[in-house]
């Protein structure tokens, strides 16, 4: 069965620190990969997505992620976090032509001012 | 251009009552997905519907849960005889197609069973 694993459940950083959130998935075929962010009390918003092409994808708010097929990974990065990045981050995979997304457990990021 | 609308935002039900959660997809979207987020867990897929059809219900509990997406009106997730374990946030997402497109999420309905 497909699954998604996020390595860190809770991350605390100071402003201007660099961020990397790990995401690994298990599925041998074609996948679409997503990172969503959920700010407190709000709905999930798409940060970035990978469908094909350049494995380094850039998203909104300075986030980027790199798809490494050999490692089944899609790690999220940001060079310098801000207090406003405090939120929960979810990695998700869509396998094959199914419409449904398989989500990781989420990572809560707390940025201290 | 309204996004995915879910209502109510918060719903409190006593054990044994029925809960009805509504989801209006974005304009032009005919694919709807329901997800459940239990405390301290990620979102779990429940069901995928197109207009008047259930495409994939592999994540739905076998009993008490049902979903529909009629030709007219919102998609409904119905939970009969709710129990405390049903307390969760229920999110709806919609997309224009099932292929290489992204899904847009609503703000969710937080169900509390007392």
PDB file of N, CA and C in Angstrom, chain A residues 25-105:
ATOM      1  N   UNK A  25       8.153   8.555   0.438  1.00  0.00           N
ATOM      2  CA  UNK A  25       6.925   7.861   0.056  1.00  0.00           C
ATOM      3  C   UNK A  25       7.278   6.461  -0.415  1.00  0.00           C
ATOM      4  N   UNK A  26       6.285   5.613  -0.402  1.00  0.00           N
ATOM      5  CA  UNK A  26       6.484   4.267  -0.917  1.00  0.00           C
ATOM      6  C   UNK A  26       5.474   4.025  -2.019  1.00  0.00           C
ATOM      7  N   UNK A  27       5.986   3.958  -3.226  1.00  0.00           N
ATOM      8  CA  UNK A  27       5.176   3.622  -4.402  1.00  0.00           C
ATOM      9  C   UNK A  27       6.139   3.494  -5.556  1.00  0.00           C
ATOM     10  N   UNK A  28       6.037   2.448  -6.319  1.00  0.00           N
ATOM     11  CA  UNK A  28       7.012   2.194  -7.365  1.00  0.00           C
ATOM     12  C   UNK A  28       6.713   2.819  -8.707  1.00  0.00           C
ATOM     13  N   UNK A  29       5.511   3.342  -8.882  1.00  0.00           N
ATOM     14  CA  UNK A  29       5.136   3.858 -10.194  1.00  0.00           C
ATOM     15  C   UNK A  29       5.208   5.371 -10.270  1.00  0.00           C
ATOM     16  N   UNK A  30       4.479   5.910 -11.214  1.00  0.00           N
ATOM     17  CA  UNK A  30       4.456   7.363 -11.422  1.00  0.00           C
ATOM     18  C   UNK A  30       3.693   8.044 -10.290  1.00  0.00           C
ATOM     19  N   UNK A  31       4.291   9.106  -9.767  1.00  0.00           N
ATOM     20  CA  UNK A  31       3.639   9.820  -8.672  1.00  0.00           C
ATOM     21  C   UNK A  31       3.604  11.313  -8.955  1.00  0.00           C
ATOM     22  N   UNK A  32       2.613  11.965  -8.401  1.00  0.00           N
ATOM     23  CA  UNK A  32       2.609  13.417  -8.296  1.00  0.00           C
ATOM     24  C   UNK A  32       2.837  13.746  -6.827  1.00  0.00           C
ATOM     25  N   UNK A  33       3.622  14.772  -6.554  1.00  0.00           N
ATOM     26  CA  UNK A  33       4.013  15.076  -5.180  1.00  0.00           C
ATOM     27  C   UNK A  33       3.621  16.501  -4.819  1.00  0.00           C
ATOM     28  N   UNK A  34       3.200  16.667  -3.572  1.00  0.00           N
ATOM     29  CA  UNK A  34       2.689  17.960  -3.130  1.00  0.00           C
ATOM     30  C   UNK A  34       3.188  18.267  -1.723  1.00  0.00           C
ATOM     31  N   UNK A  35       3.321  19.554  -1.462  1.00  0.00           N
ATOM     32  CA  UNK A  35       3.452  20.042  -0.095  1.00  0.00           C
ATOM     33  C   UNK A  35       2.330  21.061   0.131  1.00  0.00           C
ATOM     34  N   UNK A  36       1.588  20.823   1.223  1.00  0.00           N
ATOM     35  CA  UNK A  36       0.539  21.734   1.631  1.00  0.00           C
ATOM     36  C   UNK A  36       0.912  22.360   2.967  1.00  0.00           C
ATOM     37  N   UNK A  37       0.405  23.552   3.212  1.00  0.00           N
ATOM     38  CA  UNK A  37       0.604  24.224   4.490  1.00  0.00           C
ATOM     39  C   UNK A  37      -0.760  24.561   5.080  1.00  0.00           C
ATOM     40  N   UNK A  38      -0.861  24.417   6.377  1.00  0.00           N
ATOM     41  CA  UNK A  38      -2.101  24.755   7.070  1.00  0.00           C
ATOM     42  C   UNK A  38      -1.767  25.725   8.188  1.00  0.00           C
ATOM     43  N   UNK A  39      -2.112  26.985   7.988  1.00  0.00           N
ATOM     44  CA  UNK A  39      -1.918  27.975   9.042  1.00  0.00           C
ATOM     45  C   UNK A  39      -3.023  27.804  10.079  1.00  0.00           C
ATOM     46  N   UNK A  40      -2.762  28.220  11.299  1.00  0.00           N
ATOM     47  CA  UNK A  40      -3.742  28.001  12.375  1.00  0.00           C
ATOM     48  C   UNK A  40      -5.147  28.476  11.993  1.00  0.00           C
ATOM     49  N   UNK A  41      -6.097  27.584  12.092  1.00  0.00           N
ATOM     50  CA  UNK A  41      -7.487  27.927  11.826  1.00  0.00           C
ATOM     51  C   UNK A  41      -7.857  28.080  10.372  1.00  0.00           C
ATOM     52  N   UNK A  42      -6.958  27.750   9.482  1.00  0.00           N
ATOM     53  CA  UNK A  42      -7.241  27.938   8.061  1.00  0.00           C
ATOM     54  C   UNK A  42      -7.225  26.611   7.302  1.00  0.00           C
ATOM     55  N   UNK A  43      -7.606  26.687   6.020  1.00  0.00           N
ATOM     56  CA  UNK A  43      -7.629  25.486   5.206  1.00  0.00           C
ATOM     57  C   UNK A  43      -6.241  25.175   4.662  1.00  0.00           C
ATOM     58  N   UNK A  44      -6.096  24.018   4.091  1.00  0.00           N
ATOM     59  CA  UNK A  44      -4.829  23.643   3.479  1.00  0.00           C
ATOM     60  C   UNK A  44      -4.605  24.461   2.214  1.00  0.00           C
ATOM     61  N   UNK A  45      -3.387  24.954   2.093  1.00  0.00           N
ATOM     62  CA  UNK A  45      -3.016  25.701   0.886  1.00  0.00           C
ATOM     63  C   UNK A  45      -1.842  24.994   0.229  1.00  0.00           C
ATOM     64  N   UNK A  46      -1.852  24.977  -1.083  1.00  0.00           N
ATOM     65  CA  UNK A  46      -0.775  24.331  -1.813  1.00  0.00           C
ATOM     66  C   UNK A  46       0.474  25.215  -1.796  1.00  0.00           C
ATOM     67  N   UNK A  47       1.582  24.648  -1.350  1.00  0.00           N
ATOM     68  CA  UNK A  47       2.868  25.350  -1.375  1.00  0.00           C
ATOM     69  C   UNK A  47       3.561  25.133  -2.710  1.00  0.00           C
ATOM     70  N   UNK A  48       3.607  23.881  -3.123  1.00  0.00           N
ATOM     71  CA  UNK A  48       4.248  23.542  -4.385  1.00  0.00           C
ATOM     72  C   UNK A  48       3.863  22.128  -4.779  1.00  0.00           C
ATOM     73  N   UNK A  49       4.174  21.786  -6.034  1.00  0.00           N
ATOM     74  CA  UNK A  49       3.814  20.469  -6.553  1.00  0.00           C
ATOM     75  C   UNK A  49       4.846  20.025  -7.573  1.00  0.00           C
ATOM     76  N   UNK A  50       4.967  18.732  -7.711  1.00  0.00           N
ATOM     77  CA  UNK A  50       5.821  18.156  -8.743  1.00  0.00           C
ATOM     78  C   UNK A  50       4.995  17.148  -9.538  1.00  0.00           C
ATOM     79  N   UNK A  51       4.968  17.349 -10.864  1.00  0.00           N
ATOM     80  CA  UNK A  51       4.311  16.392 -11.745  1.00  0.00           C
ATOM     81  C   UNK A  51       5.339  15.724 -12.647  1.00  0.00           C
ATOM     82  N   UNK A  52       6.209  16.509 -13.243  1.00  0.00           N
ATOM     83  CA  UNK A  52       7.250  15.965 -14.117  1.00  0.00           C
ATOM     84  C   UNK A  52       8.255  17.081 -14.397  1.00  0.00           C
ATOM     85  N   UNK A  53       9.344  16.724 -15.085  1.00  0.00           N
ATOM     86  CA  UNK A  53      10.311  17.740 -15.493  1.00  0.00           C
ATOM     87  C   UNK A  53      11.368  17.990 -14.432  1.00  0.00           C
ATOM     88  N   UNK A  54      11.763  19.241 -14.285  1.00  0.00           N
ATOM     89  CA  UNK A  54      12.821  19.630 -13.356  1.00  0.00           C
ATOM     90  C   UNK A  54      12.477  19.149 -11.952  1.00  0.00           C
ATOM     91  N   UNK A  55      13.341  18.320 -11.347  1.00  0.00           N
ATOM     92  CA  UNK A  55      13.024  17.781 -10.020  1.00  0.00           C
ATOM     93  C   UNK A  55      13.119  18.820  -8.902  1.00  0.00           C
ATOM     94  N   UNK A  56      13.681  19.968  -9.188  1.00  0.00           N
ATOM     95  CA  UNK A  56      13.730  21.035  -8.192  1.00  0.00           C
ATOM     96  C   UNK A  56      12.593  22.003  -8.498  1.00  0.00           C
ATOM     97  N   UNK A  57      11.619  22.027  -7.609  1.00  0.00           N
ATOM     98  CA  UNK A  57      10.440  22.857  -7.858  1.00  0.00           C
ATOM     99  C   UNK A  57      10.398  24.002  -6.852  1.00  0.00           C
ATOM    100  N   UNK A  58       9.982  25.138  -7.348  1.00  0.00           N
ATOM    101  CA  UNK A  58       9.859  26.313  -6.479  1.00  0.00           C
ATOM    102  C   UNK A  58       8.386  26.607  -6.264  1.00  0.00           C
ATOM    103  N   UNK A  59       8.084  26.962  -5.008  1.00  0.00           N
ATOM    104  CA  UNK A  59       6.699  27.263  -4.674  1.00  0.00           C
ATOM    105  C   UNK A  59       6.536  28.680  -4.191  1.00  0.00           C
ATOM    106  N   UNK A  60       5.442  28.877  -3.484  1.00  0.00           N
ATOM    107  CA  UNK A  60       5.166  30.212  -2.972  1.00  0.00           C
ATOM    108  C   UNK A  60       5.968  30.481  -1.706  1.00  0.00           C
ATOM    109  N   UNK A  61       6.094  31.745  -1.368  1.00  0.00           N
ATOM    110  CA  UNK A  61       6.698  32.192  -0.116  1.00  0.00           C
ATOM    111  C   UNK A  61       8.132  31.719   0.077  1.00  0.00           C
ATOM    112  N   UNK A  62       8.847  31.501  -1.006  1.00  0.00           N
ATOM    113  CA  UNK A  62      10.264  31.166  -0.911  1.00  0.00           C
ATOM    114  C   UNK A  62      10.576  29.699  -0.649  1.00  0.00           C
ATOM    115  N   UNK A  63       9.558  28.866  -0.666  1.00  0.00           N
ATOM    116  CA  UNK A  63       9.762  27.435  -0.449  1.00  0.00           C
ATOM    117  C   UNK A  63      10.175  26.744  -1.745  1.00  0.00           C
ATOM    118  N   UNK A  64      10.937  25.679  -1.600  1.00  0.00           N
ATOM    119  CA  UNK A  64      11.278  24.842  -2.731  1.00  0.00           C
ATOM    120  C   UNK A  64      11.364  23.396  -2.240  1.00  0.00           C
ATOM    121  N   UNK A  65      11.312  22.470  -3.184  1.00  0.00           N
ATOM    122  CA  UNK A  65      11.415  21.057  -2.827  1.00  0.00           C
ATOM    123  C   UNK A  65      12.132  20.337  -3.952  1.00  0.00           C
ATOM    124  N   UNK A  66      12.820  19.275  -3.579  1.00  0.00           N
ATOM    125  CA  UNK A  66      13.566  18.504  -4.558  1.00  0.00           C
ATOM    126  C   UNK A  66      13.075  17.062  -4.575  1.00  0.00           C
ATOM    127  N   UNK A  67      12.695  16.604  -5.752  1.00  0.00           N
ATOM    128  CA  UNK A  67      12.261  15.219  -5.946  1.00  0.00           C
ATOM    129  C   UNK A  67      13.490  14.381  -6.291  1.00  0.00           C
ATOM    130  N   UNK A  68      13.786  13.413  -5.447  1.00  0.00           N
ATOM    131  CA  UNK A  68      14.884  12.487  -5.715  1.00  0.00           C
ATOM    132  C   UNK A  68      14.265  11.111  -5.867  1.00  0.00           C
ATOM    133  N   UNK A  69      14.134  10.700  -7.111  1.00  0.00           N
ATOM    134  CA  UNK A  69      13.398   9.471  -7.414  1.00  0.00           C
ATOM    135  C   UNK A  69      14.068   8.248  -6.789  1.00  0.00           C
ATOM    136  N   UNK A  70      15.402   8.216  -6.818  1.00  0.00           N
ATOM    137  CA  UNK A  70      16.122   7.053  -6.298  1.00  0.00           C
ATOM    138  C   UNK A  70      15.958   6.887  -4.793  1.00  0.00           C
ATOM    139  N   UNK A  71      15.649   7.974  -4.123  1.00  0.00           N
ATOM    140  CA  UNK A  71      15.474   7.934  -2.671  1.00  0.00           C
ATOM    141  C   UNK A  71      13.998   7.999  -2.275  1.00  0.00           C
ATOM    142  N   UNK A  72      13.114   8.054  -3.245  1.00  0.00           N
ATOM    143  CA  UNK A  72      11.673   8.184  -2.963  1.00  0.00           C
ATOM    144  C   UNK A  72      11.429   9.346  -1.996  1.00  0.00           C
ATOM    145  N   UNK A  73      12.103  10.453  -2.247  1.00  0.00           N
ATOM    146  CA  UNK A  73      11.999  11.576  -1.318  1.00  0.00           C
ATOM    147  C   UNK A  73      11.558  12.848  -2.022  1.00  0.00           C
ATOM    148  N   UNK A  74      10.976  13.733  -1.239  1.00  0.00           N
ATOM    149  CA  UNK A  74      10.507  15.029  -1.737  1.00  0.00           C
ATOM    150  C   UNK A  74      10.608  16.008  -0.573  1.00  0.00           C
ATOM    151  N   UNK A  75      11.811  16.400  -0.231  1.00  0.00           N
ATOM    152  CA  UNK A  75      12.054  17.241   0.939  1.00  0.00           C
ATOM    153  C   UNK A  75      11.772  18.704   0.658  1.00  0.00           C
ATOM    154  N   UNK A  76      11.197  19.352   1.632  1.00  0.00           N
ATOM    155  CA  UNK A  76      10.844  20.776   1.532  1.00  0.00           C
ATOM    156  C   UNK A  76      11.942  21.610   2.161  1.00  0.00           C
ATOM    157  N   UNK A  77      12.295  22.729   1.517  1.00  0.00           N
ATOM    158  CA  UNK A  77      13.370  23.581   2.039  1.00  0.00           C
ATOM    159  C   UNK A  77      12.976  25.047   1.946  1.00  0.00           C
ATOM    160  N   UNK A  78      13.562  25.812   2.868  1.00  0.00           N
ATOM    161  CA  UNK A  78      13.483  27.271   2.799  1.00  0.00           C
ATOM    162  C   UNK A  78      14.758  27.810   3.435  1.00  0.00           C
ATOM    163  N   UNK A  79      15.458  28.691   2.764  1.00  0.00           N
ATOM    164  CA  UNK A  79      16.761  29.146   3.262  1.00  0.00           C
ATOM    165  C   UNK A  79      16.674  29.952   4.560  1.00  0.00           C
ATOM    166  N   UNK A  80      15.579  30.707   4.717  1.00  0.00           N
ATOM    167  CA  UNK A  80      15.494  31.594   5.868  1.00  0.00           C
ATOM    168  C   UNK A  80      14.026  31.725   6.284  1.00  0.00           C
ATOM    169  N   UNK A  81      13.671  31.106   7.390  1.00  0.00           N
ATOM    170  CA  UNK A  81      12.265  31.106   7.793  1.00  0.00           C
ATOM    171  C   UNK A  81      11.896  32.404   8.504  1.00  0.00           C
ATOM    172  N   UNK A  82      10.593  32.682   8.474  1.00  0.00           N
ATOM    173  CA  UNK A  82      10.057  33.851   9.160  1.00  0.00           C
ATOM    174  C   UNK A  82       9.031  33.387  10.185  1.00  0.00           C
ATOM    175  N   UNK A  83       8.746  34.264  11.134  1.00  0.00           N
ATOM    176  CA  UNK A  83       7.765  33.941  12.173  1.00  0.00           C
ATOM    177  C   UNK A  83       6.440  33.531  11.540  1.00  0.00           C
ATOM    178  N   UNK A  84       6.087  34.169  10.410  1.00  0.00           N
ATOM    179  CA  UNK A  84       4.818  33.887   9.743  1.00  0.00           C
ATOM    180  C   UNK A  84       4.780  32.507   9.091  1.00  0.00           C
ATOM    181  N   UNK A  85       5.894  31.798   9.076  1.00  0.00           N
ATOM    182  CA  UNK A  85       5.902  30.437   8.531  1.00  0.00           C
ATOM    183  C   UNK A  85       5.430  29.413   9.556  1.00  0.00           C
ATOM    184  N   UNK A  86       5.165  29.854  10.763  1.00  0.00           N
ATOM    185  CA  UNK A  86       4.632  28.961  11.790  1.00  0.00           C
ATOM    186  C   UNK A  86       3.321  28.361  11.305  1.00  0.00           C
ATOM    187  N   UNK A  87       3.284  27.040  11.194  1.00  0.00           N
ATOM    188  CA  UNK A  87       2.131  26.357  10.599  1.00  0.00           C
ATOM    189  C   UNK A  87       2.398  24.857  10.633  1.00  0.00           C
ATOM    190  N   UNK A  88       1.433  24.116  10.104  1.00  0.00           N
ATOM    191  CA  UNK A  88       1.617  22.680   9.944  1.00  0.00           C
ATOM    192  C   UNK A  88       1.821  22.391   8.466  1.00  0.00           C
ATOM    193  N   UNK A  89       2.769  21.531   8.179  1.00  0.00           N
ATOM    194  CA  UNK A  89       3.152  21.237   6.797  1.00  0.00           C
ATOM    195  C   UNK A  89       2.894  19.762   6.499  1.00  0.00           C
ATOM    196  N   UNK A  90       2.244  19.533   5.373  1.00  0.00           N
ATOM    197  CA  UNK A  90       1.881  18.178   4.985  1.00  0.00           C
ATOM    198  C   UNK A  90       2.459  17.846   3.613  1.00  0.00           C
ATOM    199  N   UNK A  91       3.089  16.710   3.544  1.00  0.00           N
ATOM    200  CA  UNK A  91       3.541  16.155   2.285  1.00  0.00           C
ATOM    201  C   UNK A  91       2.459  15.192   1.792  1.00  0.00           C
ATOM    202  N   UNK A  92       2.228  15.162   0.505  1.00  0.00           N
ATOM    203  CA  UNK A  92       1.188  14.282  -0.028  1.00  0.00           C
ATOM    204  C   UNK A  92       1.620  13.710  -1.368  1.00  0.00           C
ATOM    205  N   UNK A  93       1.134  12.536  -1.641  1.00  0.00           N
ATOM    206  CA  UNK A  93       1.454  11.826  -2.873  1.00  0.00           C
ATOM    207  C   UNK A  93       0.162  11.419  -3.558  1.00  0.00           C
ATOM    208  N   UNK A  94       0.128  11.577  -4.853  1.00  0.00           N
ATOM    209  CA  UNK A  94      -0.965  11.017  -5.633  1.00  0.00           C
ATOM    210  C   UNK A  94      -0.343   9.966  -6.549  1.00  0.00           C
ATOM    211  N   UNK A  95      -0.813   8.741  -6.392  1.00  0.00           N
ATOM    212  CA  UNK A  95      -0.211   7.630  -7.117  1.00  0.00           C
ATOM    213  C   UNK A  95      -1.020   7.308  -8.368  1.00  0.00           C
ATOM    214  N   UNK A  96      -0.339   7.160  -9.478  1.00  0.00           N
ATOM    215  CA  UNK A  96      -0.993   6.782 -10.714  1.00  0.00           C
ATOM    216  C   UNK A  96      -2.045   7.779 -11.133  1.00  0.00           C
ATOM    217  N   UNK A  97      -3.143   7.275 -11.652  1.00  0.00           N
ATOM    218  CA  UNK A  97      -4.216   8.133 -12.136  1.00  0.00           C
ATOM    219  C   UNK A  97      -5.355   8.292 -11.143  1.00  0.00           C
ATOM    220  N   UNK A  98      -5.145   7.805  -9.938  1.00  0.00           N
ATOM    221  CA  UNK A  98      -6.196   7.991  -8.940  1.00  0.00           C
ATOM    222  C   UNK A  98      -6.254   9.458  -8.538  1.00  0.00           C
ATOM    223  N   UNK A  99      -7.411   9.894  -8.125  1.00  0.00           N
ATOM    224  CA  UNK A  99      -7.533  11.281  -7.719  1.00  0.00           C
ATOM    225  C   UNK A  99      -7.115  11.532  -6.292  1.00  0.00           C
ATOM    226  N   UNK A 100      -7.096  10.486  -5.487  1.00  0.00           N
ATOM    227  CA  UNK A 100      -6.918  10.704  -4.054  1.00  0.00           C
ATOM    228  C   UNK A 100      -5.466  10.964  -3.703  1.00  0.00           C
ATOM    229  N   UNK A 101      -5.292  11.700  -2.613  1.00  0.00           N
ATOM    230  CA  UNK A 101      -3.978  12.017  -2.079  1.00  0.00           C
ATOM    231  C   UNK A 101      -3.725  11.175  -0.830  1.00  0.00           C
ATOM    232  N   UNK A 102      -2.494  10.738  -0.685  1.00  0.00           N
ATOM    233  CA  UNK A 102      -2.057  10.070   0.530  1.00  0.00           C
ATOM    234  C   UNK A 102      -1.164  11.067   1.273  1.00  0.00           C
ATOM    235  N   UNK A 103      -1.537  11.388   2.501  1.00  0.00           N
ATOM    236  CA  UNK A 103      -0.831  12.409   3.267  1.00  0.00           C
ATOM    237  C   UNK A 103       0.117  11.792   4.285  1.00  0.00           C
ATOM    238  N   UNK A 104       1.191  12.521   4.556  1.00  0.00           N
ATOM    239  CA  UNK A 104       2.023  12.218   5.702  1.00  0.00           C
ATOM    240  C   UNK A 104       1.358  12.711   6.972  1.00  0.00           C
ATOM    241  N   UNK A 105       2.001  12.419   8.107  1.00  0.00           N
ATOM    242  CA  UNK A 105       1.400  12.749   9.392  1.00  0.00           C
ATOM    243  C   UNK A 105       1.424  14.244   9.696  1.00  0.00           C
TER     244      UNK A 105
END
